[in-house]
Short mmCIF file of C-alpha atoms and ligand atoms in Angstrom, two decimals:
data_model
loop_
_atom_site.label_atom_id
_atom_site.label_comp_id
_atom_site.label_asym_id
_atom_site.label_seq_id
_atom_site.Cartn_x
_atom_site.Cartn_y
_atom_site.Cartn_z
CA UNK A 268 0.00 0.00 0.00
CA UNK A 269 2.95 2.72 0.52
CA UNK A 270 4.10 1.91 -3.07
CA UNK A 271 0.68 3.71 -3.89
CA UNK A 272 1.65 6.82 -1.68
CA UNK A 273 3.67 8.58 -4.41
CA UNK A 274 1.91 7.36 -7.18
CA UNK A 275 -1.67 8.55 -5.23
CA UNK A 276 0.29 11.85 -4.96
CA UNK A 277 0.96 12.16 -8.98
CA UNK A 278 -2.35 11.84 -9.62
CA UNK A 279 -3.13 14.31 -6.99
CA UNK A 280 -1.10 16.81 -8.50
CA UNK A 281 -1.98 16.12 -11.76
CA UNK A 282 -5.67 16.03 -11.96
CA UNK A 283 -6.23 19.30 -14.16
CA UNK A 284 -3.95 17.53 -17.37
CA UNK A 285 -6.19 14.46 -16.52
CA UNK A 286 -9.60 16.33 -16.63
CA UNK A 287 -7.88 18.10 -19.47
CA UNK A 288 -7.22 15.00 -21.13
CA UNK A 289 -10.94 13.56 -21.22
CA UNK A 290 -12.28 16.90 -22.46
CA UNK A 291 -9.76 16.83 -25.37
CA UNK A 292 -11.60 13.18 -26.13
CA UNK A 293 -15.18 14.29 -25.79
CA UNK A 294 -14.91 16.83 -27.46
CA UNK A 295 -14.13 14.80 -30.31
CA UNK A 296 -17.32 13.33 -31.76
CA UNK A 297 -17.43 9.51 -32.77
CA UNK A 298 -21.01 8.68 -33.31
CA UNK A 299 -20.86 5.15 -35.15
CA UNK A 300 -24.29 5.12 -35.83
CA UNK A 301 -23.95 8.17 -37.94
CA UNK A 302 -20.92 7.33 -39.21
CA UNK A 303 -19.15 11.10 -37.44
CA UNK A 304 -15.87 12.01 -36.46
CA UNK A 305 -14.44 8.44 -36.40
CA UNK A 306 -11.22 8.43 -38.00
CA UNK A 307 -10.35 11.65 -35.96
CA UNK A 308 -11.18 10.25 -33.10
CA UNK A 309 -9.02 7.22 -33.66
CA UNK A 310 -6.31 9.60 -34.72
CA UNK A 311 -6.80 11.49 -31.45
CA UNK A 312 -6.41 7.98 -29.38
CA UNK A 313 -3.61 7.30 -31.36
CA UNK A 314 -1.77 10.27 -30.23
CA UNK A 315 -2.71 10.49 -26.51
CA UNK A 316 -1.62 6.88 -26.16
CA UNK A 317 1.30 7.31 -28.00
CA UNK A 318 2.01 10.57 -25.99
CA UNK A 319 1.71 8.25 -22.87
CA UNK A 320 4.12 5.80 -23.74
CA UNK A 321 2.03 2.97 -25.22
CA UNK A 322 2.29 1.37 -28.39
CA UNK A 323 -0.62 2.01 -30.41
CA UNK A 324 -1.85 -0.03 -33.84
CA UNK A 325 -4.69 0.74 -36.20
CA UNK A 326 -6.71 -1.97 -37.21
CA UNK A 327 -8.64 -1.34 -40.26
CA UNK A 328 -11.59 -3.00 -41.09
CA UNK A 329 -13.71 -3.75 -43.58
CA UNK A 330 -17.49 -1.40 -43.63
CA UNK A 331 -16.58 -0.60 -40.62
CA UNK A 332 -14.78 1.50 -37.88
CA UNK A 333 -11.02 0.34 -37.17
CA UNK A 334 -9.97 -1.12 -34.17
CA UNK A 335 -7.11 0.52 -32.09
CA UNK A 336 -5.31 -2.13 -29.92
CA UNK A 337 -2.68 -0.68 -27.34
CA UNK A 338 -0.01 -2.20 -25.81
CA UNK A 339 2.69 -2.16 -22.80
CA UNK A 340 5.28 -4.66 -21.96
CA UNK A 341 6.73 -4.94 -18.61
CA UNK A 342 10.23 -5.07 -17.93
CA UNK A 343 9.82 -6.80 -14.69
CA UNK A 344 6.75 -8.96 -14.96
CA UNK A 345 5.24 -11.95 -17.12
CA UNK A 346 1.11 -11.18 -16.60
CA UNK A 347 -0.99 -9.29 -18.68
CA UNK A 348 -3.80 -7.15 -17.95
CA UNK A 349 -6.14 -6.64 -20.78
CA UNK A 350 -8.67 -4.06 -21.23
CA UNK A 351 -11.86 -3.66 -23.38
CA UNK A 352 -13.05 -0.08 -24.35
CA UNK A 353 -14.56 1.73 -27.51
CA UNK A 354 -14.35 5.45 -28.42
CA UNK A 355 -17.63 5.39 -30.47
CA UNK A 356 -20.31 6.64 -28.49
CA UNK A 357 -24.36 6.85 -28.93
CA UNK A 358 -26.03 10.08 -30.75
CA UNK A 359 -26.41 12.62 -28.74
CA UNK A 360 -30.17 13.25 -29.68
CA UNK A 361 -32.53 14.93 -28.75
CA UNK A 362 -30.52 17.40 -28.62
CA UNK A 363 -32.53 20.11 -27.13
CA UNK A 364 -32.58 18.60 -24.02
CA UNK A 365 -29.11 19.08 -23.37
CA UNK A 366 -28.03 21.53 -20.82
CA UNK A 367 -24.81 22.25 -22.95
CA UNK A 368 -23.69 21.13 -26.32
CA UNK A 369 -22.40 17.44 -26.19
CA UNK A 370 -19.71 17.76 -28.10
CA UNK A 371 -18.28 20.86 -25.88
CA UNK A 372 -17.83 19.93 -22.46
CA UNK A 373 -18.88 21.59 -19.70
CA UNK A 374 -17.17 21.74 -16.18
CA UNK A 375 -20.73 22.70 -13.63
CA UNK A 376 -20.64 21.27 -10.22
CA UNK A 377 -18.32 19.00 -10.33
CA UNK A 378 -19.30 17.25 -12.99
CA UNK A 379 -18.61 17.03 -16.70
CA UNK A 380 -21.08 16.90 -19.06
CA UNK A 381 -20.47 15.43 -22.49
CA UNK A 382 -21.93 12.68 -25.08
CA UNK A 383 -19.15 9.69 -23.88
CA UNK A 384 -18.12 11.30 -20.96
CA UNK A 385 -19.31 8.06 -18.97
CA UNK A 386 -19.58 5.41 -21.65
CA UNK A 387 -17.01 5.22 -22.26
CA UNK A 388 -14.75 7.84 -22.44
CA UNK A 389 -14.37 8.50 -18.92
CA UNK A 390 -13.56 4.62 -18.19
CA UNK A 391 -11.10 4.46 -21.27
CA UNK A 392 -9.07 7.83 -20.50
CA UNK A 393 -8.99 6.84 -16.95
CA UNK A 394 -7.40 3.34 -17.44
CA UNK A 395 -4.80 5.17 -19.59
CA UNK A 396 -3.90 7.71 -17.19
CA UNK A 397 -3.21 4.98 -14.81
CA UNK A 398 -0.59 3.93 -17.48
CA UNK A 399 0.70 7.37 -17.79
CA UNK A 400 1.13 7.43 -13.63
CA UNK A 401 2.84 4.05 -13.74
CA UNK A 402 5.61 5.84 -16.48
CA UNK A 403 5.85 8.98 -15.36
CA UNK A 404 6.73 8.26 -12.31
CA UNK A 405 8.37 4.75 -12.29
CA UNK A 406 9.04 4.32 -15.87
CA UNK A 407 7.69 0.74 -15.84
CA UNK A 408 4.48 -1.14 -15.03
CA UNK A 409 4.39 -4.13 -13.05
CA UNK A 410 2.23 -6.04 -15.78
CA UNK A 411 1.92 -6.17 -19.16
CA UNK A 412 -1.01 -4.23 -20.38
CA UNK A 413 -3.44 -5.08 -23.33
CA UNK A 414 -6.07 -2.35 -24.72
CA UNK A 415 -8.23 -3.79 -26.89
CA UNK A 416 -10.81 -0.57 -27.86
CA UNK A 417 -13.19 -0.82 -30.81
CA UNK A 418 -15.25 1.39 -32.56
CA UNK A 419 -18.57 0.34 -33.09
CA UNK A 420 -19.71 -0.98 -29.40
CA UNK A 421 -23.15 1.70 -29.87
CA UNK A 422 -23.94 -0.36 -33.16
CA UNK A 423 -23.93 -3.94 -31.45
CA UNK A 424 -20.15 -4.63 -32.32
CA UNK A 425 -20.82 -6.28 -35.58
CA UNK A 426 -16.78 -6.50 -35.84
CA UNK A 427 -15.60 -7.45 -32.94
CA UNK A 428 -16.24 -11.16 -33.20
CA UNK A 429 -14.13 -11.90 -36.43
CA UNK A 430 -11.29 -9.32 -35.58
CA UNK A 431 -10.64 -11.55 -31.97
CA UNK A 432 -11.09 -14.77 -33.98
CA UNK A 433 -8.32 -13.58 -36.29
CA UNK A 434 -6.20 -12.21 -33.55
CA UNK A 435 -6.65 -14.51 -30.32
CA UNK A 436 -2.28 -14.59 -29.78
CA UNK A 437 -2.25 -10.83 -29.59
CA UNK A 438 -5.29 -10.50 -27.07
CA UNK A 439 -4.11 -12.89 -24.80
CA UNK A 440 -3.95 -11.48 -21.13
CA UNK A 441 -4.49 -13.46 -17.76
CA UNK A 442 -7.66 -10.94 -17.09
CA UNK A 443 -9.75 -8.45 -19.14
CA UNK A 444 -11.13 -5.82 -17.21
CA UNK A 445 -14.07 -4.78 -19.09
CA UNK A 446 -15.73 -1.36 -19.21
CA UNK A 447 -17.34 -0.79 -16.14
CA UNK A 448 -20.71 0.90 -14.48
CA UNK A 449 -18.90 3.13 -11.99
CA UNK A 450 -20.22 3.18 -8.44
CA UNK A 451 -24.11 2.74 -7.02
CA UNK A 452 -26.38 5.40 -5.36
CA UNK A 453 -24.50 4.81 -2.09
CA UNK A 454 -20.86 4.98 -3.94
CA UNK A 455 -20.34 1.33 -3.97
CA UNK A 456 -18.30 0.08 -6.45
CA UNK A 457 -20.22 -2.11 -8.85
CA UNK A 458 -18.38 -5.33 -9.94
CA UNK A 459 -20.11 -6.99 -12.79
CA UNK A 460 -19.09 -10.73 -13.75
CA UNK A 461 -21.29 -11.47 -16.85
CA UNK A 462 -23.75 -10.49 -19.17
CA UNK A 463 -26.75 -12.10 -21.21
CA UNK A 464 -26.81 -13.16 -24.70
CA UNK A 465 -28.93 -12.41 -27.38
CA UNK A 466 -30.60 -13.58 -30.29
CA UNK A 467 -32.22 -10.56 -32.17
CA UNK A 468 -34.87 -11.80 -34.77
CA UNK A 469 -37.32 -9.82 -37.42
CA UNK A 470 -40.68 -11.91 -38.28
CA UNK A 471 -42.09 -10.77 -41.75
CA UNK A 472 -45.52 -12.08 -43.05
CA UNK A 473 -47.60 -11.34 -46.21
CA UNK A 474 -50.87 -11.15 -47.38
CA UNK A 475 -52.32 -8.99 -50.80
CA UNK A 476 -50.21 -7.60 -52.94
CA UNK A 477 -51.13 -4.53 -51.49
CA UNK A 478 -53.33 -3.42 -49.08
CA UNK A 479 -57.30 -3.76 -49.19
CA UNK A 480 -60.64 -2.92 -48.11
CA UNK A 481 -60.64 -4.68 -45.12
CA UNK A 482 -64.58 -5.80 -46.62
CA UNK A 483 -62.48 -8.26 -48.06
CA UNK A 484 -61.74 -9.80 -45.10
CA UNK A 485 -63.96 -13.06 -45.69
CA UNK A 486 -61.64 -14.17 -48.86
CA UNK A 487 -58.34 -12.08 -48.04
CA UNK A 488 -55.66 -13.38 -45.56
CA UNK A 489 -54.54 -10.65 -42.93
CA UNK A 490 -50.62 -10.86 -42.50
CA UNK A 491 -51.12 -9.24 -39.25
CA UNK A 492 -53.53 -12.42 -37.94
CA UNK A 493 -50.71 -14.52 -39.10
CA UNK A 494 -48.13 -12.75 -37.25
CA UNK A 495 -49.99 -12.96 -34.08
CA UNK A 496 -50.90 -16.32 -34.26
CA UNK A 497 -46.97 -17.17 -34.87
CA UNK A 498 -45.70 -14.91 -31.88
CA UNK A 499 -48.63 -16.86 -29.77
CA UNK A 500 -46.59 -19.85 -30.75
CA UNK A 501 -43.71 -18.58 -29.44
CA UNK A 502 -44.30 -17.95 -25.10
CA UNK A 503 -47.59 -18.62 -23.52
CA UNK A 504 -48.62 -16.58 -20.51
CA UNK A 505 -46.87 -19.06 -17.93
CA UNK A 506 -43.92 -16.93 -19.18
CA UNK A 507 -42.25 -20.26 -20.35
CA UNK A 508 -40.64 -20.67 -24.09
CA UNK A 509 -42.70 -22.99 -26.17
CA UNK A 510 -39.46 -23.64 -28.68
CA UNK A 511 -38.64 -27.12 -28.24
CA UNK A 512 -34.87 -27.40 -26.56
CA UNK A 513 -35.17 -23.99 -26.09
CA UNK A 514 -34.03 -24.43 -22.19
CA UNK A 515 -31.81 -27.58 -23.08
CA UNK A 516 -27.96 -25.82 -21.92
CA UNK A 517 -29.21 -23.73 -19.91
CA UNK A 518 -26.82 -23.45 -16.75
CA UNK A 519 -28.65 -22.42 -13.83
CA UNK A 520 -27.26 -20.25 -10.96
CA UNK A 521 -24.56 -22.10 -8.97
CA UNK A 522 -24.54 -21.42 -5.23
CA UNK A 523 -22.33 -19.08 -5.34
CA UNK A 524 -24.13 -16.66 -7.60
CA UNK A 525 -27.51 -17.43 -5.07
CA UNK A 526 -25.25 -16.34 -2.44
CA UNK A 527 -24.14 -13.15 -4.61
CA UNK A 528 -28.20 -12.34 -5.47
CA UNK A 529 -28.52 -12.48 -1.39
CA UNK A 530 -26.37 -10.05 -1.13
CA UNK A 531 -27.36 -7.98 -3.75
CA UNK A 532 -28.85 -4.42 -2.92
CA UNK A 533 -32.17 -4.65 -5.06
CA UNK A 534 -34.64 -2.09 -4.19
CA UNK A 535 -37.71 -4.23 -5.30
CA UNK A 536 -40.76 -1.86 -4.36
CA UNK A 537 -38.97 0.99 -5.42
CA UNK A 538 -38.02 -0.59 -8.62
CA UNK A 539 -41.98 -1.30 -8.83
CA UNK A 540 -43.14 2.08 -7.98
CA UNK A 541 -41.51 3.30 -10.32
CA UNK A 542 -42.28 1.12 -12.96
CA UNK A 543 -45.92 1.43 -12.11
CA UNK A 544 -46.62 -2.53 -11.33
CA UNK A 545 -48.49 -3.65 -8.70
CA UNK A 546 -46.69 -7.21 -8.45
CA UNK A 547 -43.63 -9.21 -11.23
CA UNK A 548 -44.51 -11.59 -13.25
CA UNK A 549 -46.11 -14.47 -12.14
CA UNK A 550 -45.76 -12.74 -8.82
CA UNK A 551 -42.16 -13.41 -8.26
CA UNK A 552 -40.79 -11.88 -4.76
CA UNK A 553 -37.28 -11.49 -2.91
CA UNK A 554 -34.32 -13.54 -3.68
CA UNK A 555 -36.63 -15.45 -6.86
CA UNK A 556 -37.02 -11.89 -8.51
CA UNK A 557 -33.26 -10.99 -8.58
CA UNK A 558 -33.02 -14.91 -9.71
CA UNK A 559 -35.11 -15.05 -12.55
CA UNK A 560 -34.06 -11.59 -13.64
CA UNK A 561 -30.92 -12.58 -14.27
CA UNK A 562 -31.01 -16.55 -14.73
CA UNK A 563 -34.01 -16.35 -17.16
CA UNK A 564 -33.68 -16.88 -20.94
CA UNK A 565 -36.44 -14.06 -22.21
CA UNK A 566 -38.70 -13.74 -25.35
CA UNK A 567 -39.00 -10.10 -25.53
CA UNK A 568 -41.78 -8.55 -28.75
CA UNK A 569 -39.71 -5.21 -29.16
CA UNK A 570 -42.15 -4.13 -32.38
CA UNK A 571 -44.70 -4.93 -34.26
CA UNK A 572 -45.85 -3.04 -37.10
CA UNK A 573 -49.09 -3.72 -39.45
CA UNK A 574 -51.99 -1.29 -41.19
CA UNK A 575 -53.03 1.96 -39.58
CA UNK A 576 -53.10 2.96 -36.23
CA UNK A 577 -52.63 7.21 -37.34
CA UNK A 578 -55.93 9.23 -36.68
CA UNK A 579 -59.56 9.05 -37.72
CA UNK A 580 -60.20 5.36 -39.40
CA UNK A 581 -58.87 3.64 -42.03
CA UNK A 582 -60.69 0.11 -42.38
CA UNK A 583 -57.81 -1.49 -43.66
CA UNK A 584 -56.39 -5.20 -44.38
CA UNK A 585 -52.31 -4.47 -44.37
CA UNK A 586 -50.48 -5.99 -47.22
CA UNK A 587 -47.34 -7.19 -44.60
CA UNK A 588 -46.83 -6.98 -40.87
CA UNK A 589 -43.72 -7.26 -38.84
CA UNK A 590 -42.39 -8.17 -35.42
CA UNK A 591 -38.97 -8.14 -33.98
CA UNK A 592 -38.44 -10.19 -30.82
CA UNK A 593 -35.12 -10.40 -28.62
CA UNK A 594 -34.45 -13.53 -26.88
CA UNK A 595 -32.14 -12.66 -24.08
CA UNK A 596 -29.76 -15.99 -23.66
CA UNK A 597 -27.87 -17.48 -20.51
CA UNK A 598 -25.19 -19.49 -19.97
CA UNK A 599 -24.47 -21.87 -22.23
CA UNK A 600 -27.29 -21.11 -24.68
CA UNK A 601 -25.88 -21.12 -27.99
CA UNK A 602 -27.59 -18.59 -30.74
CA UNK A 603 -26.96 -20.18 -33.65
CA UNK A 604 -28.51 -23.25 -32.56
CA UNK A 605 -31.65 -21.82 -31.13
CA UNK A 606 -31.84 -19.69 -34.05
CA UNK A 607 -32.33 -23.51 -36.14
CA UNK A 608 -34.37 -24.65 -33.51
CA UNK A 609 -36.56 -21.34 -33.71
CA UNK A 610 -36.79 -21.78 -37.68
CA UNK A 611 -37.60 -25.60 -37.62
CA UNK A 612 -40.33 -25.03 -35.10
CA UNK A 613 -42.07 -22.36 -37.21
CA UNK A 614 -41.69 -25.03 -40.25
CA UNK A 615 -43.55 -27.86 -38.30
CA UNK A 616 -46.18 -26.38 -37.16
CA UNK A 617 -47.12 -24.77 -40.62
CA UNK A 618 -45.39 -21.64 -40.36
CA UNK A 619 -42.92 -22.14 -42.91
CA UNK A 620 -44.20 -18.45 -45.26
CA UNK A 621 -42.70 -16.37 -42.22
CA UNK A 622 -39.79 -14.88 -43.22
CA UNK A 623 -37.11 -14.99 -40.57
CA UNK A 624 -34.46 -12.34 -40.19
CA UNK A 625 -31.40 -13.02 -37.43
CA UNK A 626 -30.78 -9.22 -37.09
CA UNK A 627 -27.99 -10.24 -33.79
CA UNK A 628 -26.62 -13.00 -32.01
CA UNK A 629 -24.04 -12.99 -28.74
CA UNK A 630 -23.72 -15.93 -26.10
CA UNK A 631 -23.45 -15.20 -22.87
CA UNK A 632 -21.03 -15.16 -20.74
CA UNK A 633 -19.64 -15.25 -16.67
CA UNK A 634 -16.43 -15.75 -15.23
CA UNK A 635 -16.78 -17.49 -11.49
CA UNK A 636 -16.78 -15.39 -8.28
CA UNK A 637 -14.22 -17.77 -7.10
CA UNK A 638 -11.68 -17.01 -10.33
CA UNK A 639 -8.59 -15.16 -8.80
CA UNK A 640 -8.88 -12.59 -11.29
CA UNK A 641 -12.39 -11.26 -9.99
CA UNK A 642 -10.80 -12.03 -6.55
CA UNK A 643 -7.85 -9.12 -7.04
CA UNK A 644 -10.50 -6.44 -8.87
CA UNK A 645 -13.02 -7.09 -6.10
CA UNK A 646 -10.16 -6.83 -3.20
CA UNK A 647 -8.59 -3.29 -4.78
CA UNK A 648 -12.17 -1.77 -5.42
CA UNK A 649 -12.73 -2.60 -1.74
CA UNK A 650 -9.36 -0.66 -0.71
CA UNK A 651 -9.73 2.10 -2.88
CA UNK A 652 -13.23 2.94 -2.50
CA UNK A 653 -13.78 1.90 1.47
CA UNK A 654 -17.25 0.10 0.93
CA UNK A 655 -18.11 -3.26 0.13
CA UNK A 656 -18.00 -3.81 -3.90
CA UNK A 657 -21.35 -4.92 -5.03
CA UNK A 658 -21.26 -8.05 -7.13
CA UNK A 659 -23.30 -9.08 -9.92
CA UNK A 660 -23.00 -12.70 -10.94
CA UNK A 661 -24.36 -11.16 -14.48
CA UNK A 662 -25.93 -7.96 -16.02
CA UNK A 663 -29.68 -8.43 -17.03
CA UNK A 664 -28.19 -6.92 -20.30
CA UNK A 665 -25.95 -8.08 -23.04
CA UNK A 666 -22.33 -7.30 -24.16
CA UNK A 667 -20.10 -9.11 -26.48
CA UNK A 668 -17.59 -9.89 -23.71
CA UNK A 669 -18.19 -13.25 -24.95
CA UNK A 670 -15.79 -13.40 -27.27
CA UNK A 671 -12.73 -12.83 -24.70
CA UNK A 672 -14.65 -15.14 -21.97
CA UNK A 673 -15.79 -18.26 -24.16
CA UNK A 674 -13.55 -18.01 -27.03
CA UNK A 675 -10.47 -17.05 -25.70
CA UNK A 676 -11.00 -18.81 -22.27
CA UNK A 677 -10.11 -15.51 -20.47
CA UNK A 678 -11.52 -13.97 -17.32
CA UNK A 679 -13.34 -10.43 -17.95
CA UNK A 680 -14.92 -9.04 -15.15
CA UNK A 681 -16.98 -5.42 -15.76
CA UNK A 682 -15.25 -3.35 -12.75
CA UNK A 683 -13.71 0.41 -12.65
CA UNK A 684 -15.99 2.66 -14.48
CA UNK A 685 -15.58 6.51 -14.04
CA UNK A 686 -19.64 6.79 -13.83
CA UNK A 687 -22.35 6.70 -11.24
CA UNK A 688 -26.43 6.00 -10.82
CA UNK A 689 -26.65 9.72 -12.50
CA UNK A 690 -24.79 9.55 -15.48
CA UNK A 691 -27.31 9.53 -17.69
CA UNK A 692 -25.48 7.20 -20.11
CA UNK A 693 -27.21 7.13 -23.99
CA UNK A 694 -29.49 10.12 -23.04
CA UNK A 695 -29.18 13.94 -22.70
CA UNK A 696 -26.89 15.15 -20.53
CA UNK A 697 -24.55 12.28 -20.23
CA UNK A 698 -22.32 13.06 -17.16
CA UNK A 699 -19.69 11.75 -14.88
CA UNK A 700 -18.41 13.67 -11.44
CA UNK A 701 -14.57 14.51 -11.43
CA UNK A 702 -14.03 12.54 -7.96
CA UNK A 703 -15.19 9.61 -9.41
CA UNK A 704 -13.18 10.25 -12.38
CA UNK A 705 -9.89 11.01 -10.45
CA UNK A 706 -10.95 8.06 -8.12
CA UNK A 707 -10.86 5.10 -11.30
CA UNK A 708 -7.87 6.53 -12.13
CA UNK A 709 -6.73 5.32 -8.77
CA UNK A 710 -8.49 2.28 -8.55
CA UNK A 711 -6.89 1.38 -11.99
CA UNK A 712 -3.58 2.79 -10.67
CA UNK A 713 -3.84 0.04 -7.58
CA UNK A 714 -5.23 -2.34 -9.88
CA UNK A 715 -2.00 -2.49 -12.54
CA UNK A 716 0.14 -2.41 -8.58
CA UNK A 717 -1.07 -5.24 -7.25
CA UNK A 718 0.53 -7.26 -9.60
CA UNK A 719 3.89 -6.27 -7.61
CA UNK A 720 2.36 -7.20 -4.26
ZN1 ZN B 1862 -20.38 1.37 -23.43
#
């Protein structure tokens, strides 16, 4: 812990080049939905990590945004740390509900407002600092370090998958520390160990050519009928996935994660207040809430479109109707496979016309509690941050950690964000506070020491 003293006191006396620093990078769009500001946003990463003293390569890739991978050997030590970041962040619309421009940050109370300045700017520009620290002041770090930062995280990662295939030797680190959620209303640090898969599908049925009188009704099939009747197929309202083999690898909760959902802080009435809901589904309470929250493959209708809904009437029968459904996956669900499963299901019971679009697909993934790598970032977040770490055995969510967890065989636990419950990530006035900021930096500082301990 003294080895941190002077390094603690670098960053102390540094923190206006370090706030500097993450203004410089959001004020640099990178919207990879729209396609804005990329390449000089990977040019500006390029230089800052060069400028710090790492070694910094340009992926290209192919329709779509490169890849920069960073790297630092240590003189001293064997290990590797490996982090996952992007620069590419969500459009800042609607943008006339920002307080201040995102794409000019704004210093007010302690806080910094920008589009990225929490996901994930914040969390990437912290975790070089700490690298920064480690040479300024030492000239070496005690581990290798990995940075592994893509470009296209806000558009579902459509590259990500192929581009770690193709370069597994290079990746290779004992731990990835993935981006991370920051701390919790009560400024615990928020350790996350997994996330949900998914399997993102479009249903498209036909009827007329075009649309109709819907007096035609007797004679004319309704694509929107047919739709309805194949969703119906799909989950019943015991909330259980009609698909047969649908549940088949599922891996349920070990003890260890029960013990984990005990301990979790989950405000359920408060989370019910606010969503307005009297009781969960099929009245789920306590512990068995937090359980099938996170345990629980889903089968989610996200859209449906068909014929008019707009004002006045329109008796209409639609020519097509549409649904897109997300089935959130666990642990060892695999997508392609269910995505057969889903197709041959439809086919046997005499939905074969539906057109069936796989818009996504990630598996899920978890690294044990028990894994010594979740054991160190769990152990430093409680040292830096003097509370208790809360643990997730999995987000509710998805990311495509995935690849670096199942393909790679590598631990990746979600751990060190710069954000908080207030950051407002993907909507207006996307913020982090400078003491948390400062604080990750510190946290990643003791992080990268602890391999010297
Ligand atoms: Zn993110």
């Amino acid at each position: 812990m003294e080895h941190l003293n002077e390094l603690f006191k670098y960053i102390d006396r540094n923190t206006d080049r370090f706030i500097e620093d993450l203004r410089i990078l959001c004020q640099q769009p990178s919207v990879s939905a729209q396609k804005k500001g990329i390449d000089e946003c990977v040019g500006l990463l390029e230089k800052i990590m060069e400028d710090i003293g790492l070694e910094a390569r340009i992926f290209e890739i192919k329709n779509g945004n490169p890849i920069v991978f960073g790297e630092l050997r240590s003189g001293s030590s064997k290990e590797c740390l490996g982090f996952y970041n992007h620069y590419d962040v969500q459009p800042p619309d609607p943008l006339d509900e920002w307080k201040f421009p995102p794409f000019n940050p704004v210093i007010k109370d302690g806080k910094l407002y920008a589009r990225g300045a929490s996901d994930d700017k914040g969390d990437l520009i912290s975790r070089l600092e700490a690298v920064r620290v480690f040479l300024e002041v030492r000239g070496d770090v005690p581990v290798s370090l990995k940075f592994l930062i893509e470009g296209e995280e806000e558009s579902g990662s459509p590259h990500l998958p192929d581009f770690v295939r193709e370069n597994a030797d290079l990746l290779k680190a004992d731990g990835y520390l993935w981006e991370g959620e920051g701390v919790d209303m009560k400024g615990r640090p928020i350790v996350t160990l997994g996330a949900k898969g998914i399997l993102h599908v479009e249903f498209r049925t036909r009827g007329p050519k075009v649309d109709v009188h819907s007096s035609r009704a007797p004679l004319v099939p309704n694509p929107a009928w047919r739709l309805v009747w194949m969703l119906s197929m799909l989950k019943g309202p015991d909330e259980k996935i009609k698909i047969p083999g649908w549940y088949d690898d599922v891996v349920p909760p070990d003890e260890e994660d029960m013990r984990l959902l005990e301990e979790a802080p989950f405000d359920e009435e408060a989370d019910k207040r606010e969503l307005g809901l009297k009781e969960y589904l099929l009245g789920v309470i306590g512990v068995e809430s937090l359980k099938t929250l996170l345990f629980s493959p889903t089968c989610n209708i996200s859209g449906f479109l068909s014929g008019y809904t707009g004002p006045g009437t329109k008796t209409v029968l639609p020519s097509e109707a549409f649904a897109r459904v997300d089935f959130r996956l666990v642990v060892a669900q695999k997508p392609d496979l269910l995505f057969r499963k889903l197709k041959n299901y439809l086919r046997e019971n005499g939905f074969g016309d539906v057109t069936v679009i796989k818009h996504s697909a990630y598996e899920a993934a978890k690294t044990p509690v028990n894994d010594p790598f979740v054991t160190r970032v769990v152990k430093i977040a409680k040292r830096i941050y003097g509370l208790k770490p809360v643990i997730w055995p999995t987000a509710a969510g998805t990311g495509p950690l995935y690849v670096i967890r199942n393909w790679l065989g590598i631990p990746v636990v979600s751990a060190g964000g710069a954000g908080y419950s207030g950051s407002r990530i993907h909507a207006p006035n996307e913020n982090i506070r400078l003491k948390d900021y400062i604080r990750s930096i510190k946290y990643m500082v003791a992080l990268i020491n602890s391999y010297e301990e």
